[in-house]
Amino acid sequence: MKNKLKPIFSILLLITLLFNMVACSDNSSTAAEQPDVIENADKTPVSVAVLKGPTGIGAVQLLDATDLSNDYTFEISSAPDEVMAELINGGVDIAALPTNIAAAVYNKSEHEISIAAINTLGVLHILERGDTIQSISDLEGKTIYATGQGSTPEYVLNYILQKNNIENVTVEYMTEHAELAAALLAGDVNIALLPEPNVTAVLLKDDTIRQALDLTQQWDNTQKLNSLQTSQLAMGCIVARKEFIENNKQAFENFLKEYENSVNYVNANIAEAATLVQQYGIMENAAAAEKAIPNCNIVFISGEEMKNALQGFYQVLFDANPKSIGGVLPDEDFYYTK
């Protein structure tokens, strides 16, 4: 009797295994967009600095998760200069930074860091009290109030205006985002260039003010119109110390995969992500964060696509003011493309 049961048992076992394999195959296809993380027997200590605001939003699931491949320590900062200094002196291994600051750190640190991914595209928007601005050409003859004189917002706006042959525009600069937002809400200003999350803060307070132009879209339109080198308005990125990468290659690769998973989570679960954004102090208010996240262009762009997107963008900044990226265009060694 035992000998007769063995073949039957084997057949049943084989059927069960085949069924499980099919089931596993189906599950893997539905989750294919989630990068695989290779388990480490011993978790590597990894220190990560994240900035408040749009540049830090993509990390919130990573901040909240418990079962991760590395032993992470997170620092949440409101001061890019402090994070820049910590990268240079080895106080942190990985950081989310504005792209112009990343290039400056690379040049100031004698090429001791690498850029591994773009995590935020443009967050700049032109707001209007009224509806006279429907396209970039409608800015002709207008006065725009803005912040960021002598930095990326000024250079981006000037570039877009110049490439679209719009010359008769007056730009008046204010020092603080909050100052400009208050002036727009008070009716003292009709057209303003502001970044997120200030854009959402204004729109939530006054429904007679509208988002007229997204400069990320205008950048893309300008590239196509002028048949220019492929680039993107890339304003935030992930960088790491080269020494850390060289000594912890698998840990760094795992971080990038887990960070990409976090970005995917944020874009697929905006309300839940907004709660985490408030919980971890990236933004003060979850309701405002929920409205702002779709305008923040949270992404994960790596490899050659990242490199191509950034090289043209850095050229624009360099042409406007070489000091904005540390005086020199980053060379090939800056880009981590595996």
Short mmCIF file of C-alpha atoms in Angstrom, two decimals:
data_model
loop_
_atom_site.label_atom_id
_atom_site.label_comp_id
_atom_site.label_asym_id
_atom_site.label_seq_id
_atom_site.Cartn_x
_atom_site.Cartn_y
_atom_site.Cartn_z
CA MET A 1 0.00 0.00 0.00
CA LYS A 2 2.83 2.39 0.85
CA ASN A 3 4.50 1.81 -2.53
CA LYS A 4 1.27 2.63 -4.40
CA LEU A 5 0.76 5.86 -2.46
CA LYS A 6 4.22 7.24 -3.23
CA PRO A 7 3.55 7.90 -6.95
CA ILE A 8 0.17 9.44 -6.16
CA PHE A 9 1.71 11.63 -3.46
CA SER A 10 4.50 12.68 -5.83
CA ILE A 11 2.01 13.66 -8.51
CA LEU A 12 -0.03 15.70 -6.04
CA LEU A 13 3.11 17.40 -4.75
CA LEU A 14 4.19 18.24 -8.31
CA ILE A 15 0.77 19.74 -9.09
CA THR A 16 0.93 21.81 -5.90
CA LEU A 17 4.40 23.10 -6.74
CA LEU A 18 3.38 24.00 -10.29
CA PHE A 19 0.32 25.84 -8.98
CA ASN A 20 2.46 27.80 -6.53
CA MET A 21 4.95 28.68 -9.26
CA VAL A 22 2.16 30.06 -11.45
CA ALA A 23 0.75 32.01 -8.53
CA CYS A 24 4.16 33.45 -7.71
CA SER A 25 4.68 34.37 -11.35
CA ASP A 26 1.38 36.28 -11.42
CA ASN A 27 2.24 38.15 -8.22
CA SER A 28 5.66 39.16 -9.47
CA SER A 29 4.22 40.63 -12.66
CA THR A 30 1.84 42.89 -10.76
CA ALA A 31 4.66 44.17 -8.57
CA ALA A 32 7.27 44.44 -11.31
CA GLU A 33 7.57 48.18 -10.87
CA GLN A 34 9.06 47.65 -7.40
CA PRO A 35 12.86 47.13 -7.64
CA ASP A 36 14.29 44.05 -5.94
CA VAL A 37 16.39 44.54 -2.82
CA ILE A 38 19.14 42.05 -2.08
CA GLU A 39 19.16 41.01 1.56
CA ASN A 40 22.28 41.70 3.63
CA ALA A 41 23.05 39.28 6.45
CA ASP A 42 24.53 42.15 8.44
CA LYS A 43 22.83 45.49 7.95
CA THR A 44 25.16 48.32 6.95
CA PRO A 45 24.93 51.55 8.97
CA VAL A 46 23.91 54.34 6.56
CA SER A 47 23.41 58.00 7.49
CA VAL A 48 21.04 59.98 5.26
CA ALA A 49 20.29 63.71 5.32
CA VAL A 50 16.92 64.87 3.99
CA LEU A 51 15.83 68.46 3.47
CA LYS A 52 12.44 69.82 4.43
CA GLY A 53 10.27 70.74 1.46
CA PRO A 54 9.82 69.09 -1.96
CA THR A 55 13.34 67.62 -2.10
CA GLY A 56 12.58 65.52 0.99
CA ILE A 57 9.09 64.30 0.09
CA GLY A 58 10.21 61.25 -1.87
CA ALA A 59 11.89 59.75 1.20
CA VAL A 60 8.88 59.62 3.53
CA GLN A 61 8.05 55.93 3.17
CA LEU A 62 11.71 55.13 3.72
CA LEU A 63 11.61 57.25 6.88
CA ASP A 64 8.58 55.32 8.12
CA ALA A 65 9.54 51.77 7.14
CA THR A 66 11.00 49.32 9.66
CA ASP A 67 12.03 46.24 7.66
CA LEU A 68 14.80 47.66 5.46
CA SER A 69 18.05 46.28 4.08
CA ASN A 70 20.30 48.82 5.82
CA ASP A 71 20.52 50.27 9.32
CA TYR A 72 19.47 53.84 8.48
CA THR A 73 19.95 56.99 10.51
CA PHE A 74 18.00 59.93 9.12
CA GLU A 75 18.60 63.62 9.67
CA ILE A 76 15.91 66.08 8.59
CA SER A 77 17.27 69.58 8.03
CA SER A 78 15.99 72.94 6.84
CA ALA A 79 19.48 74.22 5.96
CA PRO A 80 21.09 73.04 2.70
CA ASP A 81 24.39 74.64 3.72
CA GLU A 82 24.56 72.44 6.83
CA VAL A 83 23.95 69.29 4.80
CA MET A 84 26.54 70.45 2.27
CA ALA A 85 29.13 70.82 5.05
CA GLU A 86 28.29 67.40 6.51
CA LEU A 87 28.78 65.74 3.14
CA ILE A 88 32.17 67.37 2.72
CA ASN A 89 33.39 66.42 6.21
CA GLY A 90 31.92 62.91 6.12
CA GLY A 91 29.16 63.54 8.65
CA VAL A 92 26.57 61.90 6.38
CA ASP A 93 26.84 59.24 3.68
CA ILE A 94 23.88 60.14 1.46
CA ALA A 95 21.84 63.32 1.05
CA ALA A 96 18.89 64.75 -0.86
CA LEU A 97 19.91 68.20 -2.10
CA PRO A 98 19.05 70.84 -4.71
CA THR A 99 20.91 69.98 -7.90
CA ASN A 100 22.86 73.24 -8.04
CA ILE A 101 24.17 72.67 -4.51
CA ALA A 102 25.12 69.09 -5.41
CA ALA A 103 27.32 70.40 -8.23
CA ALA A 104 28.85 73.00 -5.92
CA VAL A 105 29.66 70.33 -3.31
CA TYR A 106 31.29 68.21 -6.00
CA ASN A 107 33.54 71.07 -7.04
CA LYS A 108 34.33 72.24 -3.50
CA SER A 109 35.07 68.76 -2.16
CA GLU A 110 37.59 67.87 -4.86
CA HIS A 111 35.12 65.50 -6.52
CA GLU A 112 34.39 63.44 -3.39
CA ILE A 113 30.67 62.91 -4.08
CA SER A 114 28.58 61.36 -6.86
CA ILE A 115 25.07 62.18 -8.01
CA ALA A 116 22.95 59.04 -8.26
CA ALA A 117 19.40 60.15 -9.09
CA ILE A 118 17.12 63.07 -9.78
CA ASN A 119 14.40 63.04 -7.14
CA THR A 120 12.54 66.29 -7.90
CA LEU A 121 11.84 68.08 -11.16
CA GLY A 122 10.63 71.68 -11.25
CA VAL A 123 8.58 73.13 -8.42
CA LEU A 124 8.27 76.65 -9.87
CA HIS A 125 4.88 78.00 -10.96
CA ILE A 126 3.56 81.33 -12.15
CA LEU A 127 0.40 82.34 -10.31
CA GLU A 128 -2.02 84.99 -11.50
CA ARG A 129 -4.93 86.87 -10.05
CA GLY A 130 -7.03 86.78 -13.21
CA ASP A 131 -6.94 84.76 -16.42
CA THR A 132 -4.86 86.74 -18.91
CA ILE A 133 -1.94 84.26 -18.95
CA GLN A 134 -2.66 81.08 -20.90
CA SER A 135 0.75 80.53 -22.52
CA ILE A 136 4.33 81.72 -22.09
CA SER A 137 3.83 84.34 -24.83
CA ASP A 138 1.17 86.01 -22.69
CA LEU A 139 3.93 87.22 -20.35
CA GLU A 140 4.93 89.79 -22.98
CA GLY A 141 4.50 93.28 -21.52
CA LYS A 142 3.75 91.97 -18.02
CA THR A 143 5.41 92.54 -14.64
CA ILE A 144 6.27 89.37 -12.73
CA TYR A 145 7.14 89.39 -9.05
CA ALA A 146 9.50 86.62 -8.00
CA THR A 147 11.91 85.34 -5.38
CA GLY A 148 15.30 83.73 -5.88
CA GLN A 149 17.25 86.55 -7.47
CA GLY A 150 20.79 85.40 -8.22
CA SER A 151 19.82 81.71 -8.02
CA THR A 152 18.05 78.95 -9.92
CA PRO A 153 14.56 80.57 -10.17
CA GLU A 154 16.00 83.67 -11.85
CA TYR A 155 18.16 81.68 -14.26
CA VAL A 156 15.34 79.31 -15.21
CA LEU A 157 12.85 82.12 -15.83
CA ASN A 158 15.34 84.13 -17.88
CA TYR A 159 16.27 81.07 -19.94
CA ILE A 160 12.65 80.27 -20.80
CA LEU A 161 11.86 83.89 -21.68
CA GLN A 162 14.97 84.25 -23.82
CA LYS A 163 14.48 81.01 -25.77
CA ASN A 164 10.87 81.98 -26.45
CA ASN A 165 11.93 85.45 -27.68
CA ILE A 166 9.99 87.24 -24.96
CA GLU A 167 11.87 90.45 -24.19
CA ASN A 168 9.37 92.97 -22.86
CA VAL A 169 8.96 91.54 -19.37
CA THR A 170 9.72 93.25 -16.07
CA VAL A 171 10.77 91.04 -13.16
CA GLU A 172 10.72 92.50 -9.65
CA TYR A 173 12.34 90.46 -6.89
CA MET A 174 11.37 90.04 -3.26
CA THR A 175 13.56 88.41 -0.64
CA GLU A 176 11.24 85.85 0.94
CA HIS A 177 8.66 83.44 -0.46
CA ALA A 178 6.31 84.31 2.41
CA GLU A 179 6.62 88.03 1.64
CA LEU A 180 5.66 87.50 -2.01
CA ALA A 181 2.82 85.14 -1.11
CA ALA A 182 1.42 87.72 1.31
CA ALA A 183 1.64 90.46 -1.33
CA LEU A 184 -0.21 88.28 -3.84
CA LEU A 185 -2.93 87.45 -1.32
CA ALA A 186 -3.28 91.12 -0.37
CA GLY A 187 -3.79 92.12 -4.00
CA ASP A 188 -0.59 94.17 -4.15
CA VAL A 189 0.78 91.79 -6.79
CA ASN A 190 -1.11 90.19 -9.68
CA ILE A 191 1.51 87.85 -11.16
CA ALA A 192 4.01 85.91 -9.05
CA LEU A 193 6.63 83.22 -9.58
CA LEU A 194 6.67 80.97 -6.51
CA PRO A 195 7.84 77.45 -5.63
CA GLU A 196 5.90 74.69 -3.95
CA PRO A 197 4.74 74.41 -1.21
CA ASN A 198 4.12 78.19 -1.23
CA VAL A 199 2.03 77.80 -4.39
CA THR A 200 -0.42 75.49 -2.66
CA ALA A 201 -0.53 77.67 0.46
CA VAL A 202 -1.66 80.63 -1.67
CA LEU A 203 -4.19 78.66 -3.72
CA LEU A 204 -5.82 77.23 -0.59
CA LYS A 205 -6.37 80.73 0.79
CA ASP A 206 -7.74 82.52 -2.30
CA ASP A 207 -9.67 80.82 -5.10
CA THR A 208 -9.45 83.92 -7.30
CA ILE A 209 -5.74 83.18 -7.76
CA ARG A 210 -4.88 80.48 -10.29
CA GLN A 211 -1.89 78.48 -11.38
CA ALA A 212 -1.22 79.98 -14.80
CA LEU A 213 2.03 78.30 -15.89
CA ASP A 214 4.09 75.34 -14.70
CA LEU A 215 7.73 76.14 -15.48
CA THR A 216 8.58 72.44 -15.69
CA GLN A 217 6.19 72.11 -18.61
CA GLN A 218 7.43 75.38 -20.08
CA TRP A 219 11.01 74.09 -19.89
CA ASP A 220 10.03 70.94 -21.79
CA ASN A 221 8.13 72.99 -24.39
CA THR A 222 11.16 75.24 -24.84
CA GLN A 223 13.45 72.26 -25.40
CA LYS A 224 11.17 70.90 -28.12
CA LEU A 225 10.60 74.30 -29.73
CA ASN A 226 14.31 74.97 -30.09
CA SER A 227 15.40 71.38 -30.85
CA LEU A 228 17.82 71.65 -27.96
CA GLN A 229 19.87 69.03 -26.15
CA THR A 230 17.58 66.83 -24.10
CA SER A 231 17.48 68.16 -20.56
CA GLN A 232 14.98 68.57 -17.78
CA LEU A 233 14.26 71.14 -15.12
CA ALA A 234 15.84 69.00 -12.42
CA MET A 235 15.82 70.76 -9.07
CA GLY A 236 16.43 67.99 -6.51
CA CYS A 237 18.72 64.97 -6.40
CA ILE A 238 20.32 62.16 -4.41
CA VAL A 239 24.08 62.34 -3.82
CA ALA A 240 26.51 60.17 -1.86
CA ARG A 241 30.13 60.23 -0.80
CA LYS A 242 32.26 58.23 -3.23
CA GLU A 243 34.17 56.60 -0.38
CA PHE A 244 30.90 55.29 1.04
CA ILE A 245 29.79 53.95 -2.35
CA GLU A 246 33.11 52.21 -3.00
CA ASN A 247 33.15 50.55 0.43
CA ASN A 248 29.44 49.67 0.52
CA LYS A 249 28.36 49.05 -3.07
CA GLN A 250 25.53 46.61 -2.30
CA ALA A 251 24.24 48.71 0.59
CA PHE A 252 24.14 51.75 -1.69
CA GLU A 253 22.37 49.85 -4.45
CA ASN A 254 19.83 48.65 -1.90
CA PHE A 255 19.30 52.22 -0.72
CA LEU A 256 18.60 53.39 -4.26
CA LYS A 257 16.06 50.60 -4.77
CA GLU A 258 14.36 51.32 -1.45
CA TYR A 259 14.33 55.04 -2.21
CA GLU A 260 12.77 54.37 -5.62
CA ASN A 261 10.13 52.24 -3.89
CA SER A 262 9.44 55.16 -1.56
CA VAL A 263 9.01 57.56 -4.50
CA ASN A 264 6.61 55.12 -6.17
CA TYR A 265 4.64 54.88 -2.92
CA VAL A 266 4.38 58.68 -2.61
CA ASN A 267 3.04 59.09 -6.15
CA ALA A 268 0.58 56.20 -5.82
CA ASN A 269 -0.66 57.03 -2.29
CA ILE A 270 -0.74 60.81 -2.08
CA ALA A 271 -3.05 61.15 0.94
CA GLU A 272 -1.12 58.60 3.00
CA ALA A 273 2.19 60.11 1.93
CA ALA A 274 0.96 63.57 2.92
CA THR A 275 0.30 62.30 6.44
CA LEU A 276 3.89 61.03 6.63
CA VAL A 277 5.18 64.33 5.23
CA GLN A 278 3.62 66.12 8.20
CA GLN A 279 4.60 63.41 10.68
CA TYR A 280 8.28 63.69 9.81
CA GLY A 281 8.35 67.47 9.53
CA ILE A 282 8.98 67.67 5.78
CA MET A 283 5.99 70.03 5.58
CA GLU A 284 3.90 71.42 8.40
CA ASN A 285 0.41 70.51 7.20
CA ALA A 286 -0.83 67.22 5.73
CA ALA A 287 -3.78 68.82 3.92
CA ALA A 288 -1.48 71.30 2.19
CA ALA A 289 1.01 68.52 1.43
CA GLU A 290 -1.72 66.45 -0.23
CA LYS A 291 -2.49 69.35 -2.57
CA ALA A 292 1.19 70.17 -3.15
CA ILE A 293 2.61 66.72 -3.92
CA PRO A 294 1.19 66.47 -7.48
CA ASN A 295 2.83 69.83 -8.27
CA CYS A 296 6.21 68.85 -6.83
CA ASN A 297 7.17 66.44 -9.62
CA ILE A 298 8.58 63.76 -7.30
CA VAL A 299 10.56 61.33 -9.48
CA PHE A 300 13.36 58.79 -9.51
CA ILE A 301 15.54 59.21 -12.60
CA SER A 302 18.91 57.48 -12.65
CA GLY A 303 21.62 56.23 -15.00
CA GLU A 304 22.13 57.73 -18.45
CA GLU A 305 18.69 59.38 -18.42
CA MET A 306 19.69 61.29 -15.28
CA LYS A 307 23.03 62.28 -16.77
CA ASN A 308 21.47 63.54 -20.01
CA ALA A 309 18.79 65.48 -18.13
CA LEU A 310 21.32 67.17 -15.85
CA GLN A 311 24.07 68.07 -18.28
CA GLY A 312 21.87 70.44 -20.27
CA PHE A 313 20.38 71.89 -17.09
CA TYR A 314 23.82 72.53 -15.59
CA GLN A 315 24.87 74.21 -18.83
CA VAL A 316 21.99 76.68 -18.46
CA LEU A 317 23.00 77.48 -14.87
CA PHE A 318 26.67 77.77 -15.81
CA ASP A 319 25.91 80.13 -18.70
CA ALA A 320 23.85 82.33 -16.37
CA ASN A 321 26.34 82.30 -13.49
CA PRO A 322 29.22 79.81 -13.15
CA LYS A 323 29.31 80.34 -9.39
CA SER A 324 25.80 78.88 -9.11
CA ILE A 325 27.26 75.38 -9.57
CA GLY A 326 30.68 75.92 -8.02
CA GLY A 327 32.44 77.59 -10.94
CA VAL A 328 32.95 74.55 -13.19
CA LEU A 329 30.65 72.23 -15.10
CA PRO A 330 30.70 68.79 -13.42
CA ASP A 331 32.70 66.22 -15.38
CA GLU A 332 31.73 62.64 -16.25
CA ASP A 333 33.01 61.32 -12.94
CA PHE A 334 30.24 63.18 -11.11
CA TYR A 335 27.51 60.93 -12.48
CA TYR A 336 26.87 57.54 -10.86
CA THR A 337 25.62 55.36 -13.68
CA LYS A 338 26.91 51.97 -12.41
#
